[in-house]
Short mmCIF file of C-alpha atoms (C1' of nucleotides) in Angstrom, two decimals:
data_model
loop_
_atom_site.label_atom_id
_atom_site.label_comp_id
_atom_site.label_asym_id
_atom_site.label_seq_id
_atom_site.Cartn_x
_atom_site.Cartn_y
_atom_site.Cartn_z
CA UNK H 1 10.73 5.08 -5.82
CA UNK H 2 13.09 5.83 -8.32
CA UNK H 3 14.87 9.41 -9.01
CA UNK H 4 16.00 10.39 -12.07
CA UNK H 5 18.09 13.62 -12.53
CA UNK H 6 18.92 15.18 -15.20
CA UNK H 7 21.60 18.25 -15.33
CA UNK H 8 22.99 19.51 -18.97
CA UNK H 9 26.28 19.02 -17.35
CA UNK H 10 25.10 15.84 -15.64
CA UNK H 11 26.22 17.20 -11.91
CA UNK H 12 24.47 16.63 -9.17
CA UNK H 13 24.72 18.96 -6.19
CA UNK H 14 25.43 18.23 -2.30
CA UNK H 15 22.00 18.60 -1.35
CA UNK H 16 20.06 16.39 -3.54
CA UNK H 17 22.51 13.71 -2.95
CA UNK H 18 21.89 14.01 -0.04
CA UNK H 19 18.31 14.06 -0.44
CA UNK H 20 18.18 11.42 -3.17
CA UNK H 21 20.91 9.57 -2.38
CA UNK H 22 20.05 6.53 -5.29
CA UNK H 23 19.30 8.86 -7.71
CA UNK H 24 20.12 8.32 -11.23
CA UNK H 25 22.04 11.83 -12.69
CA UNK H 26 21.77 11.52 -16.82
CA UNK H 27 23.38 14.81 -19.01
CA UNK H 28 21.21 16.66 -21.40
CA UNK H 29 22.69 14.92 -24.56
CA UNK H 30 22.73 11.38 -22.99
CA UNK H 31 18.80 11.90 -23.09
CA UNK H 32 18.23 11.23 -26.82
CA UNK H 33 16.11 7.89 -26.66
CA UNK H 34 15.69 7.54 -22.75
CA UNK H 35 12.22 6.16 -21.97
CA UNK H 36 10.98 6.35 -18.01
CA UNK H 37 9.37 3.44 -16.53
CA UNK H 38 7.97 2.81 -13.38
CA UNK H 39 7.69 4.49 -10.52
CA UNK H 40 9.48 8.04 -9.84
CA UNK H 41 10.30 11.07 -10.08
CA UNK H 42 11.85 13.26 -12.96
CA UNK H 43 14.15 16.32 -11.91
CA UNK H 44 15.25 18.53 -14.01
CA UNK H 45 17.49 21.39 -13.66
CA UNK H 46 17.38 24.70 -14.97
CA UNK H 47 20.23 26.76 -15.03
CA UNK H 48 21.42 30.35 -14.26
CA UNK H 49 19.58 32.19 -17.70
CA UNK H 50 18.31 28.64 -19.14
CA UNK H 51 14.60 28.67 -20.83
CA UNK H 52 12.06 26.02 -18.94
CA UNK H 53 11.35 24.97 -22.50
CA UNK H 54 14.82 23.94 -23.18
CA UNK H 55 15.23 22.36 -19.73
CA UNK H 56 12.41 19.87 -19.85
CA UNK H 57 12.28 19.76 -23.76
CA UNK H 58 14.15 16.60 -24.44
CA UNK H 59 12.31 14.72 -21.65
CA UNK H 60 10.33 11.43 -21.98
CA UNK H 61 7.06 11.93 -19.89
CA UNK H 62 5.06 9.26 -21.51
CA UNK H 63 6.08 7.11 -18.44
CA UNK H 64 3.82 9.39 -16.53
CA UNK H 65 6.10 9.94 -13.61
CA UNK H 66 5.71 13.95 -12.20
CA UNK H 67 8.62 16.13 -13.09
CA UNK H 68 10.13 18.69 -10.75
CA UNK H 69 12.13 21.07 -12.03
CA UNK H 70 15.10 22.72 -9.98
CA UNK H 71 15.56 26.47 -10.73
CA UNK H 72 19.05 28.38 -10.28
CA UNK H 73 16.76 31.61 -10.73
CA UNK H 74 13.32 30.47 -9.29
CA UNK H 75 10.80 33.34 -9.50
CA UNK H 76 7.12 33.33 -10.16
CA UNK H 77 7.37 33.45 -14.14
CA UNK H 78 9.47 30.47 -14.02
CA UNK H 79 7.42 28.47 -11.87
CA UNK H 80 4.29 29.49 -13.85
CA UNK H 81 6.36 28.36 -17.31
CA UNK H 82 7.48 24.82 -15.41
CA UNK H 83 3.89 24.41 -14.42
CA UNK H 84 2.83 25.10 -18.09
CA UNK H 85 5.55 22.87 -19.71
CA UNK H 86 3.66 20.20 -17.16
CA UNK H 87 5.94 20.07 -14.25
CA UNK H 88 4.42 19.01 -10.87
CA UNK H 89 6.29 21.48 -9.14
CA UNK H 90 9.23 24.11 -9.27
CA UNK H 91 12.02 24.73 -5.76
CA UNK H 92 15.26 26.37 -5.61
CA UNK H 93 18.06 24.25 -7.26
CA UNK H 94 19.88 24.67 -3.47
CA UNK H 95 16.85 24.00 -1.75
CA UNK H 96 17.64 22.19 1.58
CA UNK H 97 17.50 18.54 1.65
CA UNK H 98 14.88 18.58 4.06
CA UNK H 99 12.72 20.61 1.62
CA UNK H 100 13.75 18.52 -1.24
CA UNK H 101 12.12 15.33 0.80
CA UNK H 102 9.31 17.05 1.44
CA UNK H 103 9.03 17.76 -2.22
CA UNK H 104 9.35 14.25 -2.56
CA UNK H 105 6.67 13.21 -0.39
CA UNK H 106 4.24 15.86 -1.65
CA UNK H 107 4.74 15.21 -5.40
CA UNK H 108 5.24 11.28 -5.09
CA UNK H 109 1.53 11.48 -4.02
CA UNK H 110 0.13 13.46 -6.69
CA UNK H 111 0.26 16.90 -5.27
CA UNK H 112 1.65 19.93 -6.68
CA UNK H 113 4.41 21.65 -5.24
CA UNK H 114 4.35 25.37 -5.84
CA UNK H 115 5.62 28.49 -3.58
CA UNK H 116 2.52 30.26 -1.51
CA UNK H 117 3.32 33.27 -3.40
CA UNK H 118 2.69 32.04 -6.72
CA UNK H 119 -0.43 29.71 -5.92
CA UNK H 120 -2.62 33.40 -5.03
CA UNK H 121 -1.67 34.71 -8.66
CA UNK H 122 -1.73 31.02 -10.71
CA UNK H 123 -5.09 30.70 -9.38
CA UNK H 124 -6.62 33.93 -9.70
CA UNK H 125 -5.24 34.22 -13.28
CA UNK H 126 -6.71 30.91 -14.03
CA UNK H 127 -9.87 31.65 -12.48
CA UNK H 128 -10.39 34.65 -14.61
CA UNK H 129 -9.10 32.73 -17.77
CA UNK H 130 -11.45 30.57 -17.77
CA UNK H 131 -14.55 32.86 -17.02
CA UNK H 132 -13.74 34.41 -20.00
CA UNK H 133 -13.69 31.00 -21.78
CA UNK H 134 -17.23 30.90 -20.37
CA UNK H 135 -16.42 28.50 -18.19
CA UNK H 136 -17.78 25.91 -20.82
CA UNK H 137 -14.39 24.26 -20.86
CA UNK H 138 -13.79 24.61 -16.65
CA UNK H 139 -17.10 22.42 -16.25
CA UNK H 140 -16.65 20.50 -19.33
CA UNK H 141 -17.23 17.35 -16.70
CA UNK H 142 -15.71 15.05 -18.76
CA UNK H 143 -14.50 13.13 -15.73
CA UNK H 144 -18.28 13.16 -14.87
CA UNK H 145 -19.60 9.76 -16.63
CA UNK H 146 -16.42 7.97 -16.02
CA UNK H 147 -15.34 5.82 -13.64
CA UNK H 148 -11.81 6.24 -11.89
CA UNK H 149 -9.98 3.95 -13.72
CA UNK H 150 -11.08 5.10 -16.71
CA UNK H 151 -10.61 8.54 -16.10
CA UNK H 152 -7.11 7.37 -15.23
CA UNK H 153 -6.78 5.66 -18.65
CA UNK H 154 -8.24 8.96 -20.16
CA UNK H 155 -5.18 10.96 -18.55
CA UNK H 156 -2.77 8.91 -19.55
CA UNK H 157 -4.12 8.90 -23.33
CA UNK H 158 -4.24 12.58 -23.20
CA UNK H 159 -0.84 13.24 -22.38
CA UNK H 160 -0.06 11.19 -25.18
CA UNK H 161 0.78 7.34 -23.91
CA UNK H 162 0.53 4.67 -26.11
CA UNK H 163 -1.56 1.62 -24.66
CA UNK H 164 1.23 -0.58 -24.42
CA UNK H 165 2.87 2.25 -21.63
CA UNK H 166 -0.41 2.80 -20.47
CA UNK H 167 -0.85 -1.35 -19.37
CA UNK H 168 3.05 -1.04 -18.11
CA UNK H 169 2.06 2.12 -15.63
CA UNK H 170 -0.95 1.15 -14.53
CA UNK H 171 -0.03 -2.88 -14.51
CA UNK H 172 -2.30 -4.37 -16.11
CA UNK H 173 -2.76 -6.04 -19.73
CA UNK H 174 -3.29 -3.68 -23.36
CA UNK H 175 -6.04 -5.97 -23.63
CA UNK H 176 -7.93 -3.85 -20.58
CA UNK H 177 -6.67 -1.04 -21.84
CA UNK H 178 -8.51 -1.64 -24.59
CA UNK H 179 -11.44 -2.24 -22.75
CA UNK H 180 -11.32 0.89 -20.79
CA UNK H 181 -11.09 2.68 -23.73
CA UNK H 182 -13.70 1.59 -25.54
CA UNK H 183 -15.95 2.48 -22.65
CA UNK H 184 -14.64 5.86 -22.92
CA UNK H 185 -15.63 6.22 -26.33
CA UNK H 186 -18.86 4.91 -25.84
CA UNK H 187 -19.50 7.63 -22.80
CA UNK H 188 -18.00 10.45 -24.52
CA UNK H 189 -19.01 9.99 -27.42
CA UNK H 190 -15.42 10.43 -28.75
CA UNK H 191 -14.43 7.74 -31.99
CA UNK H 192 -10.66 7.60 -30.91
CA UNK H 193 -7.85 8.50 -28.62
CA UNK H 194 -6.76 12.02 -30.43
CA UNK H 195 -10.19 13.06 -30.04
CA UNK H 196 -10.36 12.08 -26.64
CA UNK H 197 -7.21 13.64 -26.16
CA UNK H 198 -8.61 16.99 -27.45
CA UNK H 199 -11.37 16.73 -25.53
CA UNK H 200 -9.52 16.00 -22.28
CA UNK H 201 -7.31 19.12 -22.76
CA UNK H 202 -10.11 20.96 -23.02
CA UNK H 203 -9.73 21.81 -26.50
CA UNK H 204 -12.71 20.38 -28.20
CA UNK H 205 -15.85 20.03 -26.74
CA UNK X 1 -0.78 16.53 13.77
CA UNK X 2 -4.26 18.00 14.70
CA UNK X 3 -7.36 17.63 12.07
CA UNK X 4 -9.62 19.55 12.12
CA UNK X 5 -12.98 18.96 10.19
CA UNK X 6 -15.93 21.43 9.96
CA UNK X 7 -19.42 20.61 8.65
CA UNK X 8 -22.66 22.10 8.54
CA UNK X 9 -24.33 19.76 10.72
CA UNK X 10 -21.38 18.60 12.43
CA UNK X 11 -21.59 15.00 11.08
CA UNK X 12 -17.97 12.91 9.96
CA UNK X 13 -18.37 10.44 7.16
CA UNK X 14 -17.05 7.03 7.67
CA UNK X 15 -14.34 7.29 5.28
CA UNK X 16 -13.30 10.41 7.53
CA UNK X 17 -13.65 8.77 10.52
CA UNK X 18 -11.12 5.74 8.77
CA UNK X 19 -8.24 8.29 7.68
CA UNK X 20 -8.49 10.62 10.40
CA UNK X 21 -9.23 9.06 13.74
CA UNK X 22 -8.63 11.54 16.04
CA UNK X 23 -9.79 14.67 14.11
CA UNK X 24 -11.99 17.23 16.25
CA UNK X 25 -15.50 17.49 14.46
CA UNK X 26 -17.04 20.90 14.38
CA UNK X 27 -20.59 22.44 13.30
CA UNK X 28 -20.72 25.68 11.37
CA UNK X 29 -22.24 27.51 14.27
CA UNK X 30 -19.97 26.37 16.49
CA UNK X 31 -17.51 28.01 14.49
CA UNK X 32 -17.88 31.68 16.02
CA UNK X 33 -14.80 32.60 17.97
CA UNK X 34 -12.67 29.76 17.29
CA UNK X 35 -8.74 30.31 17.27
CA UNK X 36 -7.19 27.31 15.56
CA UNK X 37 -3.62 27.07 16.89
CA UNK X 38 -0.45 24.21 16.28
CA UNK X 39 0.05 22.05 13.51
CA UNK X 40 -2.87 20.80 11.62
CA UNK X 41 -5.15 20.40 9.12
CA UNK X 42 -8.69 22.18 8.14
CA UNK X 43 -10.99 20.02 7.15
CA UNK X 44 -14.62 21.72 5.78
CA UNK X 45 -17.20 19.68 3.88
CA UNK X 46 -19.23 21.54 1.02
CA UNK X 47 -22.33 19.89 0.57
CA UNK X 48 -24.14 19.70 -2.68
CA UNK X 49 -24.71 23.31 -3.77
CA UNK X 50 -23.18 24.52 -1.27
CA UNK X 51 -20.52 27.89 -2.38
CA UNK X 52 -17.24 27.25 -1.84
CA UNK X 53 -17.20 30.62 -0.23
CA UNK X 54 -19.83 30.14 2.40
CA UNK X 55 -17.99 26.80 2.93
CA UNK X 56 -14.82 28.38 3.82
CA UNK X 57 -16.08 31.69 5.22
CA UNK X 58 -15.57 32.12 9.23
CA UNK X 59 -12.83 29.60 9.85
CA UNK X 60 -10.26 31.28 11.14
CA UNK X 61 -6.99 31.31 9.36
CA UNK X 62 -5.07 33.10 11.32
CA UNK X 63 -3.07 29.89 12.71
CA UNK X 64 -1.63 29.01 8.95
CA UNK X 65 -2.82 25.74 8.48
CA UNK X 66 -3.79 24.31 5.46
CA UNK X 67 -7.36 24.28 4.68
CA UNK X 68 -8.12 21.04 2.34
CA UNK X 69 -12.42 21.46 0.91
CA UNK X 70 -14.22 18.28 0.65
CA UNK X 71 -16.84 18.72 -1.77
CA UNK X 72 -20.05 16.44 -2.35
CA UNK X 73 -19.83 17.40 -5.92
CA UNK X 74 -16.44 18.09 -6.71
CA UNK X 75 -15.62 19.47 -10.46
CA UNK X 76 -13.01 21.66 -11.54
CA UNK X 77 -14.85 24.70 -11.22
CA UNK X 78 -15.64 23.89 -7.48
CA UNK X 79 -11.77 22.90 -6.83
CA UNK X 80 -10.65 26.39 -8.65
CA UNK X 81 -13.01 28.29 -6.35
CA UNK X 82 -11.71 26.37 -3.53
CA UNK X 83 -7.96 27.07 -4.32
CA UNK X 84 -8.65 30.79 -5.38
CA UNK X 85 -10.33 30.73 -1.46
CA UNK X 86 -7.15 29.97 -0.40
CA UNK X 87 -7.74 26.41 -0.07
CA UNK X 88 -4.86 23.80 0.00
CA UNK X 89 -6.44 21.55 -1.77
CA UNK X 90 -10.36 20.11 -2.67
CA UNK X 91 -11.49 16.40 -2.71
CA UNK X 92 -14.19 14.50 -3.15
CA UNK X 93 -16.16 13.79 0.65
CA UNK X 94 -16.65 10.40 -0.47
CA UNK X 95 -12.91 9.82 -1.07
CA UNK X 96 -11.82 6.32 0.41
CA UNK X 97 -9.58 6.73 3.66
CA UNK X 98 -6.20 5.89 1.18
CA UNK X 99 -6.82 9.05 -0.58
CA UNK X 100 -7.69 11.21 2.33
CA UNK X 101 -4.14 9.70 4.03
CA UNK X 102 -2.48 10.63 1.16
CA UNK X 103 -4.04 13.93 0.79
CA UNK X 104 -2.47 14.76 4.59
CA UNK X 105 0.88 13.55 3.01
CA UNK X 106 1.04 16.35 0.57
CA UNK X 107 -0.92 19.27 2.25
CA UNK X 108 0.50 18.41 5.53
CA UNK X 109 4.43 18.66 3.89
CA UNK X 110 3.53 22.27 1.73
CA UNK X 111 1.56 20.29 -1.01
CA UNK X 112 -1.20 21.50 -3.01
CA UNK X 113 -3.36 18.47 -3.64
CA UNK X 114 -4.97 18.96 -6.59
CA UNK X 115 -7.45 15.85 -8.81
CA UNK X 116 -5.51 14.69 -11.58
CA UNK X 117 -8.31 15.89 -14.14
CA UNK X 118 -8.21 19.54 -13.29
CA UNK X 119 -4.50 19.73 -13.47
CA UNK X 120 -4.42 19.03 -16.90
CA UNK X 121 -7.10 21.54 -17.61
CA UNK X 122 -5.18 23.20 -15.46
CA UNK X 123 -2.14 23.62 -16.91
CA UNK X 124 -4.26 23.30 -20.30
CA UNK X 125 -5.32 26.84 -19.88
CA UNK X 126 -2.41 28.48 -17.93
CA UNK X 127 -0.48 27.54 -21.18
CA UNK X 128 -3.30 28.74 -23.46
CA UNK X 129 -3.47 31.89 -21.14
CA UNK X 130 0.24 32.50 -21.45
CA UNK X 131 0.58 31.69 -25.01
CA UNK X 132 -1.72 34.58 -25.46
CA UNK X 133 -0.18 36.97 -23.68
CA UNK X 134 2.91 36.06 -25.30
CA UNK X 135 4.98 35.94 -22.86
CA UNK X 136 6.08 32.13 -23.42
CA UNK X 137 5.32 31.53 -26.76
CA UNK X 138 2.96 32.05 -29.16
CA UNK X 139 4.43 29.52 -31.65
CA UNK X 140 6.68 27.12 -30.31
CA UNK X 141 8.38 27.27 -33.40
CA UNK X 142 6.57 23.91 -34.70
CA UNK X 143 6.25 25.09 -38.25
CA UNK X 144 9.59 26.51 -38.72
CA UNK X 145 11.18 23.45 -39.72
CA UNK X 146 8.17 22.24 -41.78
CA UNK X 147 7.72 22.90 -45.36
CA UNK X 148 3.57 24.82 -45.91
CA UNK X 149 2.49 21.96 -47.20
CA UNK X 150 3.63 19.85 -43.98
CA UNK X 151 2.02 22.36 -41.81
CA UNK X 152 -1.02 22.03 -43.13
CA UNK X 153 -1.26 18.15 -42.68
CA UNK X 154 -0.18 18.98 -39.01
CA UNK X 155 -2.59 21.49 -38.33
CA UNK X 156 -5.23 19.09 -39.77
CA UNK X 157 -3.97 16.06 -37.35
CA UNK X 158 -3.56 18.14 -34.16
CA UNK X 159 -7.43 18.91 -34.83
CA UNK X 160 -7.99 15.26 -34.75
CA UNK X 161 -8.71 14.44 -38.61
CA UNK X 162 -7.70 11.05 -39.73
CA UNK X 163 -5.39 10.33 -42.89
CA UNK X 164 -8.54 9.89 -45.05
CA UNK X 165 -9.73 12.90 -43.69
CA UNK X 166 -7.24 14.84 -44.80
CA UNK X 167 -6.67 13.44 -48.21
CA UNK X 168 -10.24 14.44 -48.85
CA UNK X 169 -9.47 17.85 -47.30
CA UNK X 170 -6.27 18.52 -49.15
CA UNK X 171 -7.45 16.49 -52.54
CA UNK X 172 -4.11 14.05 -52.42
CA UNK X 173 -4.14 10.59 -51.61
CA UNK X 174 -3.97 8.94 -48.45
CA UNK X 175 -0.60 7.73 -49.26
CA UNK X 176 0.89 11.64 -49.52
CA UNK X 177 -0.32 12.17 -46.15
CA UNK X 178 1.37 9.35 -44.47
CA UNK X 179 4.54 10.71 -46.09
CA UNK X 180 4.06 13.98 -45.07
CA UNK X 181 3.52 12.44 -41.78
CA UNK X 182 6.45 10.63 -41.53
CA UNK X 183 8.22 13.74 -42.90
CA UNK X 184 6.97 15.84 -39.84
CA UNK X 185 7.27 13.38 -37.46
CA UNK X 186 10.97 13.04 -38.33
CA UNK X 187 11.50 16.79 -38.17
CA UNK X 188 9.70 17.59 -35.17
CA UNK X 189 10.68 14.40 -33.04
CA UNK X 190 7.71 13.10 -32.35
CA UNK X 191 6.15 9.19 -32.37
CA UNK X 192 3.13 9.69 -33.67
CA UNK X 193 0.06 11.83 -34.60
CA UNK X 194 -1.27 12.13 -30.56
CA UNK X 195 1.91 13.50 -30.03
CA UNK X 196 2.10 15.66 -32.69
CA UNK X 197 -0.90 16.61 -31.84
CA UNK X 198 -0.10 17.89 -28.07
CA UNK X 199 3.15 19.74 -29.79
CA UNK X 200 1.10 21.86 -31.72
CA UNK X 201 -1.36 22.75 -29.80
CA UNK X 202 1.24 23.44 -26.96
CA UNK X 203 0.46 21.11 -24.60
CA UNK X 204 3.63 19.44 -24.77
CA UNK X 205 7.30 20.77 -25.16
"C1'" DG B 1 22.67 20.98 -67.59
"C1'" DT B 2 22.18 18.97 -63.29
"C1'" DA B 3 21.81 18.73 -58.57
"C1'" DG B 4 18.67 19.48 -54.87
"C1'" DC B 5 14.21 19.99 -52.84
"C1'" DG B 6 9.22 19.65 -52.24
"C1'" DA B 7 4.95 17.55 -53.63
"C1'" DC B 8 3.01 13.55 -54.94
"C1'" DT B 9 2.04 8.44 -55.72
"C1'" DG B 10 2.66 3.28 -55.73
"C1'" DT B 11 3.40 -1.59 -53.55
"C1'" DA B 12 4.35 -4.09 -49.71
"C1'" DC B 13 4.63 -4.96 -44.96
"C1'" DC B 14 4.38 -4.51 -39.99
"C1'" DT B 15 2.39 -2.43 -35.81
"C1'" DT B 16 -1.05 -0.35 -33.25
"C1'" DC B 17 -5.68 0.62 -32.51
"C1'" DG B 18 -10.36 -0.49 -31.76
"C1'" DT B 19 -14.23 -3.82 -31.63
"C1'" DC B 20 -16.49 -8.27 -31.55
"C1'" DC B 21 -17.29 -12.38 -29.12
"C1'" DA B 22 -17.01 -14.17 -24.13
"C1'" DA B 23 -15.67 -14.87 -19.24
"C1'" DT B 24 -14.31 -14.38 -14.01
"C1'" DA B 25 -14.29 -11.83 -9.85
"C1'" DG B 26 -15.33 -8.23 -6.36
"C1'" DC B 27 -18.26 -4.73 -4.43
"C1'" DC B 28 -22.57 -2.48 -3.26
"C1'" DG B 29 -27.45 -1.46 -2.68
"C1'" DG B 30 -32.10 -3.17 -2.40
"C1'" DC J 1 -29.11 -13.27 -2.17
"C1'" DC J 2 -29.36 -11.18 -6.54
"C1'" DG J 3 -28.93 -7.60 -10.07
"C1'" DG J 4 -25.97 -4.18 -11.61
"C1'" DC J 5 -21.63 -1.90 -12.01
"C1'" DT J 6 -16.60 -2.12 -12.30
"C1'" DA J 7 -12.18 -4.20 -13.22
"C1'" DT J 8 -9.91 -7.55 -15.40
"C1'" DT J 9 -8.44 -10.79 -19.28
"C1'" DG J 10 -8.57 -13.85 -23.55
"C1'" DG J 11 -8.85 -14.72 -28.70
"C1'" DA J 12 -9.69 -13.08 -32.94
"C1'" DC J 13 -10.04 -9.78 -36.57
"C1'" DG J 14 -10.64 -5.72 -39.54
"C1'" DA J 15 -9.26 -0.94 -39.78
"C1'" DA J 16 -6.06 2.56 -39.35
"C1'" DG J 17 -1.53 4.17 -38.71
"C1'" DG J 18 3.24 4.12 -39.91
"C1'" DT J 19 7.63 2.52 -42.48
"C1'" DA J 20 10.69 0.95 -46.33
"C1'" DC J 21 11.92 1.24 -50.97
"C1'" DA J 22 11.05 3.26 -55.30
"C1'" DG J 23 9.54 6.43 -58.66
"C1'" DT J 24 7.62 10.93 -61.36
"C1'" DC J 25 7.17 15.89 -61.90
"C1'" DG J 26 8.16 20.78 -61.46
"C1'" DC J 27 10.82 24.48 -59.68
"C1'" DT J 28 15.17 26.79 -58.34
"C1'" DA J 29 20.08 27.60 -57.79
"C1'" DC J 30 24.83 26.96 -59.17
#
DNA sequence: GTAGCGACTGTACCTTCGTCCAATAGCCGG
DNA sequence: CCGGCTATTGGACGAAGGTACAGTCGCTAC
């Protein structure tokens, strides 16, 4: 698994080389144009007074790889804002390296990493959100009539992959992309991938 | 580590059985009075229409392990309720062994595991949520470098209308709106209309 | 005036998307 | 074992999206 780190002043501190020793460290302005492929993970560090936005703005995620972001300042707002800007996860910029591995195992795998402070209020905030939204778009159970892969495929659209990067990250041809897709359609009734985006993101029903 | 796995009628699944060998099966009402002490994982099946909250009520949580729900008819609602519970995570009961492995990875190392699909709603309406509150933002700042016209084209893509669409819409010819296309897409940074798309409606920074 | 900008349109061309035809292979339940 | 579902791929092709180069028109500022 490949690391990829990326610091405004391009420095990586003692404890993530430590934790990731082959990781790749790129600056903030030597990001213009870089594309992520395969598998990894994306960290990105936010420093003392630094908005998320600006932190992760900048970042190719069309690879699909989760992105941790390391916080001089972590507190509950920012961890929210990371998980909002589509981070997998949000730890202390001086976090041990034993708790960076850990972060590595947990996210690697597809989980979310977030402090147990934070989950009680994320949740319960998100809970109530979406009773007001009538919980139409909680249970919108779009997943529902797909099958795994092509929920997978459905992700990927939604976040905005091309099929060319979807067939790279999921290794197989575009031509099965294609395939997959125009199952989805069919099931969801959808005529094309921004509408299936929409729909995904729970913003059209 | 211990696994723990609690079910109404005290009956493991094979796909259980596969990823966690030696995990001690319990019945509900067997439950009473049990302390669960050293590391481990809580395992409690939800059968179909089953609350989460019935599910989880009783087991003791007074030993601090993670408590992972594995629902017969798992949908985002279900995993919500399940995380809101205080939950580490919610899978399907059917999951194949790999999953369930990995799924000890993360919640076993401080992980929340939660399904691909409901993190992007998710996240979908945590960022909806805090857009309206205002505390992140309520415009990105999208249209600030767009001329009204420009706007308008984007506001009609990021709802999913096609270039014809729009011409018809805005009474120009297809033609205008691929230049005002290419005229946003240059100014905002973005590859094309999906991702235009997730910019404006927030989902992507 | 004229330089600049935004809106608008045209022709041409290339890429990407989506669908049609068809096929192989594996898995699972009856 | 067979039917059905899923995953995978191929070739071909029309439709849609996007770019390059070029031009007109009206408004505003210096």
């Amino acid at each position: 698994m490949q690391h990829w780190i990326i610091d405004r002043e391009a420095v990586a501190l003692d404890n993530w080389r430590a934790a990731l020793p082959r990781a790749q460290v790129l600056g903030r302005e030597a990001l213009a144009g870089v594309r992520f492929a395969g598998d990894g993970i994306i960290w990105v560090r936010m420093r003392f007074g630094e908005p998320v936005i600006q932190a992760v703005s900048g970042v190719d995620r069309s690879g699909g790889q989760p992105l941790v972001v390391l916080a001089d300042d972590p507190n509950e707002r920012v961890v929210l804002e990371a998980l909002a800007a589509g981070a997998a996860g949000c730890c202390n910029s001086h976090a041990a390296p034993a708790v960076l591995r850990q972060v590595v195992l947990v996210v690697g795998n597809g989980g979310l990493w977030v402090g147990q402070s934070l989950l009680t209020q994320l949740v319960g905030a998100t809970t109530r959100r979406l009773a007001q939204l009538g919980e139409v778009r909680a249970n919108d159970g779009w997943t529902a009539s797909l099958s795994a892969r092509e929920a997978e495929v459905a992700r990927l659209v939604a976040a905005g992959a091309a099929n060319k990067e979807i067939a790279a990250r999921l290794k197989i041809t575009e031509r099965t992309v294609k395939a997959h897709l125009t199952a989805i359609f069919e099931k969801l009734g959808v005529r094309d991938r921004l509408q299936l985006s929409l729909r995904v993101n729970g913003l059209k029903i």
